[in-house]
Short mmCIF file of C-alpha atoms and ligand atoms in Angstrom, two decimals:
data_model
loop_
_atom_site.label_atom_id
_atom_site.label_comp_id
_atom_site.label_asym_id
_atom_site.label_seq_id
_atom_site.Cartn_x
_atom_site.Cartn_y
_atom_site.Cartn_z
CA UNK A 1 -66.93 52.52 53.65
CA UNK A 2 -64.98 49.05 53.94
CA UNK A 3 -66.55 46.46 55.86
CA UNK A 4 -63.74 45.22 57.43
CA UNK A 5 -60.73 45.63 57.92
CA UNK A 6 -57.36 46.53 60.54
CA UNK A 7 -57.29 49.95 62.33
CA UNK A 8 -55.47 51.52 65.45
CA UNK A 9 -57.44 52.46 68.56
CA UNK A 10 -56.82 56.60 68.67
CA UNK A 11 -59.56 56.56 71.68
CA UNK A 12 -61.41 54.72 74.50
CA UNK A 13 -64.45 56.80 75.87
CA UNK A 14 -65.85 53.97 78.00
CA UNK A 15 -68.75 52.70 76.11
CA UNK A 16 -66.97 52.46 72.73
CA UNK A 17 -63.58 53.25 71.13
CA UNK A 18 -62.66 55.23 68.75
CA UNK A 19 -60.51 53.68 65.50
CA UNK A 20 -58.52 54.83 62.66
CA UNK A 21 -56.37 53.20 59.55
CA UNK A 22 -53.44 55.24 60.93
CA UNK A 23 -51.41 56.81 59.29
CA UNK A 24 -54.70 58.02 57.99
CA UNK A 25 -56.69 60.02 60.31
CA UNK A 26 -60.42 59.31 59.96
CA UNK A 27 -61.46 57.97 63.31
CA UNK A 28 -65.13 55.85 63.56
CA UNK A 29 -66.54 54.27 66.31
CA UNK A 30 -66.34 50.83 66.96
CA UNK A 31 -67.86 48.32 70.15
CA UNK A 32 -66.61 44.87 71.18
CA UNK A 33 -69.24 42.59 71.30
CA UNK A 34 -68.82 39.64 73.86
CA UNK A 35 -66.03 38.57 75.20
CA UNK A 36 -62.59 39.62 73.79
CA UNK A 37 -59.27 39.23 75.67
CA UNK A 38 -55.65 38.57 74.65
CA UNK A 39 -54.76 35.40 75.89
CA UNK A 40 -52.48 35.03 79.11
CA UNK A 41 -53.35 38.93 80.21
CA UNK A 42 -56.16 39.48 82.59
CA UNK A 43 -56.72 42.83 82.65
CA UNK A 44 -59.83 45.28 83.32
CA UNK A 45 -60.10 46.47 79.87
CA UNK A 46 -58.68 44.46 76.98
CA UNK A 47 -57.42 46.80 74.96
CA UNK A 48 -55.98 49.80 74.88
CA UNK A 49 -55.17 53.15 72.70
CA UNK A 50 -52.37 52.25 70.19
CA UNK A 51 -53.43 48.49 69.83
CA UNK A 52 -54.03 47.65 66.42
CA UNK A 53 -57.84 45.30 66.07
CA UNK A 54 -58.94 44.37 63.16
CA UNK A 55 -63.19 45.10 62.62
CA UNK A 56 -66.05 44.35 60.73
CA UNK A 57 -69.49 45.92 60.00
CA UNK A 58 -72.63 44.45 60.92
CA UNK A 59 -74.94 45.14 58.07
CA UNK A 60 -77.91 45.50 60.56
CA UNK A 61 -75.88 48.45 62.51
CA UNK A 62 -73.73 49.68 60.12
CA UNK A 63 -72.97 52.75 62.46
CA UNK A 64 -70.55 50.56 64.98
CA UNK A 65 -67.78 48.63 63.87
CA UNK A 66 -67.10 45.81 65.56
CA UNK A 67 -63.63 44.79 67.07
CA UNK A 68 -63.19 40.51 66.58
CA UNK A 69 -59.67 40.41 66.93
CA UNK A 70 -56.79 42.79 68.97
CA UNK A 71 -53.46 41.88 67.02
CA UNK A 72 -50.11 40.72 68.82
CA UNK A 73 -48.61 44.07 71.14
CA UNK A 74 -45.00 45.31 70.46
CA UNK A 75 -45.33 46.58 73.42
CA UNK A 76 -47.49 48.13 76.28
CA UNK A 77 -47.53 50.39 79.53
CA UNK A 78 -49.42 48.47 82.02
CA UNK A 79 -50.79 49.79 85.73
CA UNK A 80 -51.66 47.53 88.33
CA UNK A 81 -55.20 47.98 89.57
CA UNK A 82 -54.01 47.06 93.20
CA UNK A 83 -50.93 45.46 94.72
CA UNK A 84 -53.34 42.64 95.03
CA UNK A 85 -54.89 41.58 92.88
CA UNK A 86 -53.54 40.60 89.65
CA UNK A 87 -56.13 42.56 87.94
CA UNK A 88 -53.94 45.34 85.46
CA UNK A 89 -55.16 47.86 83.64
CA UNK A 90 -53.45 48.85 79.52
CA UNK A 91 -53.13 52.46 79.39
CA UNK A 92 -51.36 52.29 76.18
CA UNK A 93 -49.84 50.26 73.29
CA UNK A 94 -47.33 49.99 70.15
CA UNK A 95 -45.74 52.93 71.20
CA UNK A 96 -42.52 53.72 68.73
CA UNK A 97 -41.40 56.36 71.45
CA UNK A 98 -42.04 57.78 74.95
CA UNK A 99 -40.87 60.73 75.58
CA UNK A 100 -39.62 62.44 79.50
CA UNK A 101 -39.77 66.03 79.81
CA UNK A 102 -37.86 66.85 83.08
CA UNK A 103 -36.74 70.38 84.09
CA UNK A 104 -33.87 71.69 86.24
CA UNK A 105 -36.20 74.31 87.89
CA UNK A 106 -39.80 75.19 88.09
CA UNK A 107 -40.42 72.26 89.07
CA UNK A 108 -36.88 70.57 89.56
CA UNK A 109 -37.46 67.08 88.52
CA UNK A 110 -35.53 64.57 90.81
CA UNK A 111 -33.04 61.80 89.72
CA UNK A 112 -34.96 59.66 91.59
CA UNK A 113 -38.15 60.20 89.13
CA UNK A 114 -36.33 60.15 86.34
CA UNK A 115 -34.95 56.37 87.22
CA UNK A 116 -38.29 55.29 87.72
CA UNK A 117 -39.55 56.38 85.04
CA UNK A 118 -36.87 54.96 82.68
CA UNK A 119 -36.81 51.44 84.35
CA UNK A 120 -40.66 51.00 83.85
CA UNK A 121 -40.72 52.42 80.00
CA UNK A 122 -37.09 49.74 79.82
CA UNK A 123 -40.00 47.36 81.58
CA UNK A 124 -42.42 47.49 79.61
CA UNK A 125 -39.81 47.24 76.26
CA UNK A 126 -39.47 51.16 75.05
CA UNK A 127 -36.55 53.14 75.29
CA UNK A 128 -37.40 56.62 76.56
CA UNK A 129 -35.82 60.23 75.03
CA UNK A 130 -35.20 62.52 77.74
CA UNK A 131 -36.62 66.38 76.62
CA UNK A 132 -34.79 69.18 78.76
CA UNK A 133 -37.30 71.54 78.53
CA UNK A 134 -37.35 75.89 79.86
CA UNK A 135 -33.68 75.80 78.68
CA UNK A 136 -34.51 79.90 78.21
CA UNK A 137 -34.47 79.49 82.32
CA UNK A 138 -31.05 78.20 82.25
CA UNK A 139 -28.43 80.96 81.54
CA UNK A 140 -27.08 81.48 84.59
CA UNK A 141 -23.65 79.29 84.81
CA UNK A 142 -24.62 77.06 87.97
CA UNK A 143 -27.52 76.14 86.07
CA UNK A 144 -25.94 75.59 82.68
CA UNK A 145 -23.62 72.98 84.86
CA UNK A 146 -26.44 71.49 86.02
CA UNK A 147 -27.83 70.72 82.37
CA UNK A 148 -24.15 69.59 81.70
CA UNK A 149 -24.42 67.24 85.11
CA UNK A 150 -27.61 66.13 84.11
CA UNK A 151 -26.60 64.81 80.38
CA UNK A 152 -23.45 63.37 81.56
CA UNK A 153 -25.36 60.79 83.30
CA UNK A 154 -28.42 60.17 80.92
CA UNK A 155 -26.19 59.93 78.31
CA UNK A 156 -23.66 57.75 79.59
CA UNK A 157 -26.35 55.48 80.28
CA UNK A 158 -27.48 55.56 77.41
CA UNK A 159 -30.17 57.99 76.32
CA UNK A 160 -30.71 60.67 74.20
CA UNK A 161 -31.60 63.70 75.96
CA UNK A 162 -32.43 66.73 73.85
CA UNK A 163 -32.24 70.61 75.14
CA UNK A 164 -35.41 72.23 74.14
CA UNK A 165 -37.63 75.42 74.98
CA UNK A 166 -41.18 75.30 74.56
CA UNK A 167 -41.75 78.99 75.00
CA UNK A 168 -38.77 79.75 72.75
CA UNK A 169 -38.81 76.80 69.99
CA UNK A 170 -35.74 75.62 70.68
CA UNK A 171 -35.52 72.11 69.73
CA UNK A 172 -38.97 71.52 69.03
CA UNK A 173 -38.07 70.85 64.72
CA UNK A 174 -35.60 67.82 66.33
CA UNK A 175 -38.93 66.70 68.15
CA UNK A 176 -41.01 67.33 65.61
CA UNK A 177 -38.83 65.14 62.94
CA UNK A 178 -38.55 62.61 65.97
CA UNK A 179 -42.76 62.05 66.28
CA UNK A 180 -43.59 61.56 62.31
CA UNK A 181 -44.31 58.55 61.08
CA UNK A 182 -44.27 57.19 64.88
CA UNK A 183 -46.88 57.25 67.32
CA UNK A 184 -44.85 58.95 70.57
CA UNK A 185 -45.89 58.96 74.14
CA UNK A 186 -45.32 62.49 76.22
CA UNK A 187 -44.76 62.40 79.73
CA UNK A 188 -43.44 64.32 82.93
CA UNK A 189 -44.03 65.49 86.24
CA UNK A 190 -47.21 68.43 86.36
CA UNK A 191 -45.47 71.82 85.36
CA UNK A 192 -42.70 70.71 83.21
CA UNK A 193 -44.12 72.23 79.92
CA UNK A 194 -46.08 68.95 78.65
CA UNK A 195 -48.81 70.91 77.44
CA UNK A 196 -46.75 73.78 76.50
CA UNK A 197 -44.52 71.49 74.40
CA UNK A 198 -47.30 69.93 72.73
CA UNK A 199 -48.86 72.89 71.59
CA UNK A 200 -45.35 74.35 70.55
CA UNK A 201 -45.59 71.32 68.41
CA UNK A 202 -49.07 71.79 66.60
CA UNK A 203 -50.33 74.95 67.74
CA UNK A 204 -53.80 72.94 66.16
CA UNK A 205 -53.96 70.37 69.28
CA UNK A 206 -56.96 70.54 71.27
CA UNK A 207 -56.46 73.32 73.81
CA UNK A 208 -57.82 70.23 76.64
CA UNK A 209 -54.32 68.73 75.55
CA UNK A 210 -52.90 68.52 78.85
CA UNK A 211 -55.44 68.85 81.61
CA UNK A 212 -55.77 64.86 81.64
CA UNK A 213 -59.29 64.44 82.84
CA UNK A 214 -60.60 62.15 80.47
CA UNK A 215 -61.50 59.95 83.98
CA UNK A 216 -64.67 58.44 84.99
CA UNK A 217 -65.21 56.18 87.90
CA UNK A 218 -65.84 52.35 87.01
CA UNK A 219 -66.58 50.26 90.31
CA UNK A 220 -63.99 51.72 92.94
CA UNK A 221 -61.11 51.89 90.64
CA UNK A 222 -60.61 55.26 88.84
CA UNK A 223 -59.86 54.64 85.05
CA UNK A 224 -57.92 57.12 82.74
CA UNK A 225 -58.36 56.62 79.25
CA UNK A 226 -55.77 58.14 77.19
CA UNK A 227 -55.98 59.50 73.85
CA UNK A 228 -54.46 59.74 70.30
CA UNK A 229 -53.71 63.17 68.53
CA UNK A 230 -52.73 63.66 65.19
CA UNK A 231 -50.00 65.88 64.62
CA UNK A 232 -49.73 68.32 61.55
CA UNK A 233 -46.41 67.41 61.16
CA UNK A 234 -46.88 63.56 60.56
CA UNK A 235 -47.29 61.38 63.81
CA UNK A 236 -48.94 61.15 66.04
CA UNK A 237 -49.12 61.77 70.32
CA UNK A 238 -50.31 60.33 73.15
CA UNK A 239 -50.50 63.00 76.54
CA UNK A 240 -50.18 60.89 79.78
CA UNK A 241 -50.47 61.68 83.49
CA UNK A 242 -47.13 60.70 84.23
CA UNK A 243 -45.47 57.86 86.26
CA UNK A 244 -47.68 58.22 89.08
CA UNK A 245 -50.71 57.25 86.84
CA UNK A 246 -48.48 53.96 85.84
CA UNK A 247 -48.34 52.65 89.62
CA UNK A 248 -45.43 50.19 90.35
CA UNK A 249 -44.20 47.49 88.02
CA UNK A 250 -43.38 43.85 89.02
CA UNK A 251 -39.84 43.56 88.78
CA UNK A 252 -37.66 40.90 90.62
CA UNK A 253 -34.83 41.72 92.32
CA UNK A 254 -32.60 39.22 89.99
CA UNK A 255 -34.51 41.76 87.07
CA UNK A 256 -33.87 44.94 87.79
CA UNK A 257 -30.49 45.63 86.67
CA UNK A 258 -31.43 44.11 83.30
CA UNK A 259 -33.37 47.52 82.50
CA UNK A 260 -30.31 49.67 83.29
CA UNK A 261 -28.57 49.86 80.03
CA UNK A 262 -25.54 50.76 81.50
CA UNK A 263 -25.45 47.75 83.79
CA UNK A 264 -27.15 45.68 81.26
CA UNK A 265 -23.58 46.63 78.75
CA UNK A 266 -21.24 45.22 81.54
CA UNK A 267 -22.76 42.40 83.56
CA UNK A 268 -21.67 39.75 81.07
CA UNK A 269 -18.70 40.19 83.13
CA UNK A 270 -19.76 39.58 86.32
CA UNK A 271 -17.98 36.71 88.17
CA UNK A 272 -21.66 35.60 89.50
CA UNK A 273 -24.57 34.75 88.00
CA UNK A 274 -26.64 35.98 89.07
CA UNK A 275 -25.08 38.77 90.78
CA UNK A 276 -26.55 41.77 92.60
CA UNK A 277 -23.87 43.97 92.07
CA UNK A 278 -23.98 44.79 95.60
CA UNK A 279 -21.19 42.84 97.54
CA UNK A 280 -19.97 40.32 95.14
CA UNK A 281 -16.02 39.45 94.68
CA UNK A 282 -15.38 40.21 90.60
CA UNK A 283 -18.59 42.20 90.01
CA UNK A 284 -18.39 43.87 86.69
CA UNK A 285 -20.76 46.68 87.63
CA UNK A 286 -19.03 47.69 90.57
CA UNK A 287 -15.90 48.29 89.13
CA UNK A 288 -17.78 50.49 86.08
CA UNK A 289 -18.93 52.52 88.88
CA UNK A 290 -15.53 52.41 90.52
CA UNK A 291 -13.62 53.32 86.64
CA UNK A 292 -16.32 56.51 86.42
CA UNK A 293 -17.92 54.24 83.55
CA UNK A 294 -21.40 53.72 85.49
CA UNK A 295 -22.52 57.11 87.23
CA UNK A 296 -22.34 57.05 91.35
CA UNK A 297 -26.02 58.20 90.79
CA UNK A 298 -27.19 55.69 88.75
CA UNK A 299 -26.01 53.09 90.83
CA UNK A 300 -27.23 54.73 93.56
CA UNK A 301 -30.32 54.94 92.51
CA UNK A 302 -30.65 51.08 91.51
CA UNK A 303 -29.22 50.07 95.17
CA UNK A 304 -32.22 52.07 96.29
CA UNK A 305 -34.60 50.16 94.24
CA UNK A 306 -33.24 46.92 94.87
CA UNK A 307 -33.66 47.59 98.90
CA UNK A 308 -37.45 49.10 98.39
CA UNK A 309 -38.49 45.63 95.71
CA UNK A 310 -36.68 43.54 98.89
CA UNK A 311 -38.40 45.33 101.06
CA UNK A 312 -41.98 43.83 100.00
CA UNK A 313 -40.62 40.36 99.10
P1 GDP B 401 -47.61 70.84 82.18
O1 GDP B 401 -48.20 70.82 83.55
O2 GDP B 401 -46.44 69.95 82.09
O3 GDP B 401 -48.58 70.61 81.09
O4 GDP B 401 -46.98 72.30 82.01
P2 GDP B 401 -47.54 73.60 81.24
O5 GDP B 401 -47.35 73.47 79.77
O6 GDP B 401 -48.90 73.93 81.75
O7 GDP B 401 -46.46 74.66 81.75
C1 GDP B 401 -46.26 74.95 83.13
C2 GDP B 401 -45.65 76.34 83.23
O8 GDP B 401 -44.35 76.33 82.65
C3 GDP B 401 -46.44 77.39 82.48
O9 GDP B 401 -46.43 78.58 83.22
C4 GDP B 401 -45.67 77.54 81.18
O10 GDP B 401 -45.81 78.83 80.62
C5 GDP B 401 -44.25 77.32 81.65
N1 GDP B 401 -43.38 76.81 80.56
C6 GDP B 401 -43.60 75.80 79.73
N2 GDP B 401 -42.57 75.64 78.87
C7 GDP B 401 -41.66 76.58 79.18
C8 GDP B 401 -40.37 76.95 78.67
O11 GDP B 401 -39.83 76.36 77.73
N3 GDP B 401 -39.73 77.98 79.29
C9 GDP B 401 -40.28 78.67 80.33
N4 GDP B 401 -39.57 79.67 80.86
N5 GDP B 401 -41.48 78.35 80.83
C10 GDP B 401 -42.18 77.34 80.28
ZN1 ZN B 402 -22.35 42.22 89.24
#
């Protein structure tokens, strides 16, 4: 055994964390002594799973490691404790990819979800692939032209979005190749297949993969810990509650159209700056909506944003 060195957190069970030298998967426990934050970020607990720490073993109890040092983020999904405080919580870290399973039935998963989800991944600096999953469901034509619908925007914004079956194995290789040598994030509303998918992927997971109830109760705030898997495969995945568990993210109005890709690939243009793309003369945005370039729903979906972050200001 080393007795230091730099390691990935795969797990936070409250009273100590769980580490690894990813892409090796040997995880050993590990405390932080004292006091230990990243500097600017106030936060309830300072780190998170995916954040890479570097440790060291105390000779005397050479059973812990001990975490002196969280290294600089890529990037991080962040939840607010309350709209009031400034108190946030890291639910995850250095994620190479987040993943979006949406369905067109059983549940239907609304345009307005998927937005929301996509500006706070865009938020907090990862760019989300959108996983159609129960395509078996799908053979009728109204519902194949829904699929069709569905791409045509997410595409033309900007995504990937990738048909796939978890009962079937359709598409799951592409997802598969897609998670090694990356540490991906799943996500989606309850019902969409996450759990399915994941075991569809590794048929080895845990068979808790999925029923998120790693929760206890600190204070009056509920925290949910998430955790690292290691896929056979190569990679490795991180199940989450969904957007809901994320809460809202501070955006300002001027912000928000910088995390729509498609808006963020015209605005240059706009005669304003900065504009709202709402009723400005020579707005750039506008007319891509106008020229079929920017989907109505899209846009629509931003206007509604823009009036609910207005709303509270
Ligand atoms: P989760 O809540 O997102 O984890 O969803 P589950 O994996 O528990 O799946 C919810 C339901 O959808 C279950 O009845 C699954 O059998 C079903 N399901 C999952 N994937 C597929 C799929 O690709 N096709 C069909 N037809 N059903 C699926
Ligand atoms: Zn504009």
């Amino acid at each position: 055994m080393k007795n230091s060195g730099t390691a990935t957190i795969v797990k936070h069970t409250g009273s100590h964390y769980l580490l690894s030298e990813l892409p090796l998967w040997d995880p050993f426990p590990a405390v932080i002594r004292g006091k230990l934050r990243l500097s600017g970020v106030k936060t309830t607990n300072p780190v998170a799973v995916g954040d890479r720490v570097e440790y060291s073993f105390d000779p005397k109890k050479d059973d812990m490691a001990t975490i002196s040092r969280i290294l600089p983020r890529t990037n991080g999904i962040i939840r607010r404790s309350t709209n009031l405080s400034r108190e946030s919580h890291i639910l995850a870290a250095n994620l190479d990819r987040v993943f979006l399973i949406v369905t067109m039935i059983l549940p239907e998963t609304k345009l307005a979800f998927v937005d929301r989800f996509l500006l706070t991944c865009e938020a907090y600096g990862v760019h989300p692939v959108i996983l159609i999953n129960k395509m078996d469901l799908y053979e009728e034509d109204c519902l194949k032209e829904q699929v069709e619908w569905f791409e045509g925007i997410y595409r033309g914004a900007g995504y990937r979005t990738i048909e796939i079956s978890a009962r079937r194995g359709t598409g799951i290789e592409e997802v598969r190749e897609l998670c090694r040598d990356s540490v991906s994030l799943f996500s989606g509303a309850s019902g969409v297949g996450k759990s399915s998918l994941l075991k569809a992927l590794d048929p080895s997971l845990n068979p808790k993969i999925g029923e998120i109830s790693v929760s206890h109760l600190q204070g009056k705030h509920t925290t949910t810990f998430y955790e690292m898997h290691p896929l056979s495969s190569g990679g490795f995945v991180i199940d989450t509650p969904g957007i809901r568990g994320f809460g809202l993210v501070d955006i300002s109005t001027e912000e928000l159209s910088t995390y729509f890709p498609e808006m963020m690939r015209v605005m240059d243009s706009c005669r304003f700056k900065p504009c709202t793309h709402t009723h400005e003369p020579g707005c750039a945005v506008k007319q891509a909506v106008d020229e079929g370039l920017i989907s109505a729903e899209r846009y629509n979906s931003y206007l509604g944003m823009l009036e609910e972050e207005t709303k509270y200001r």
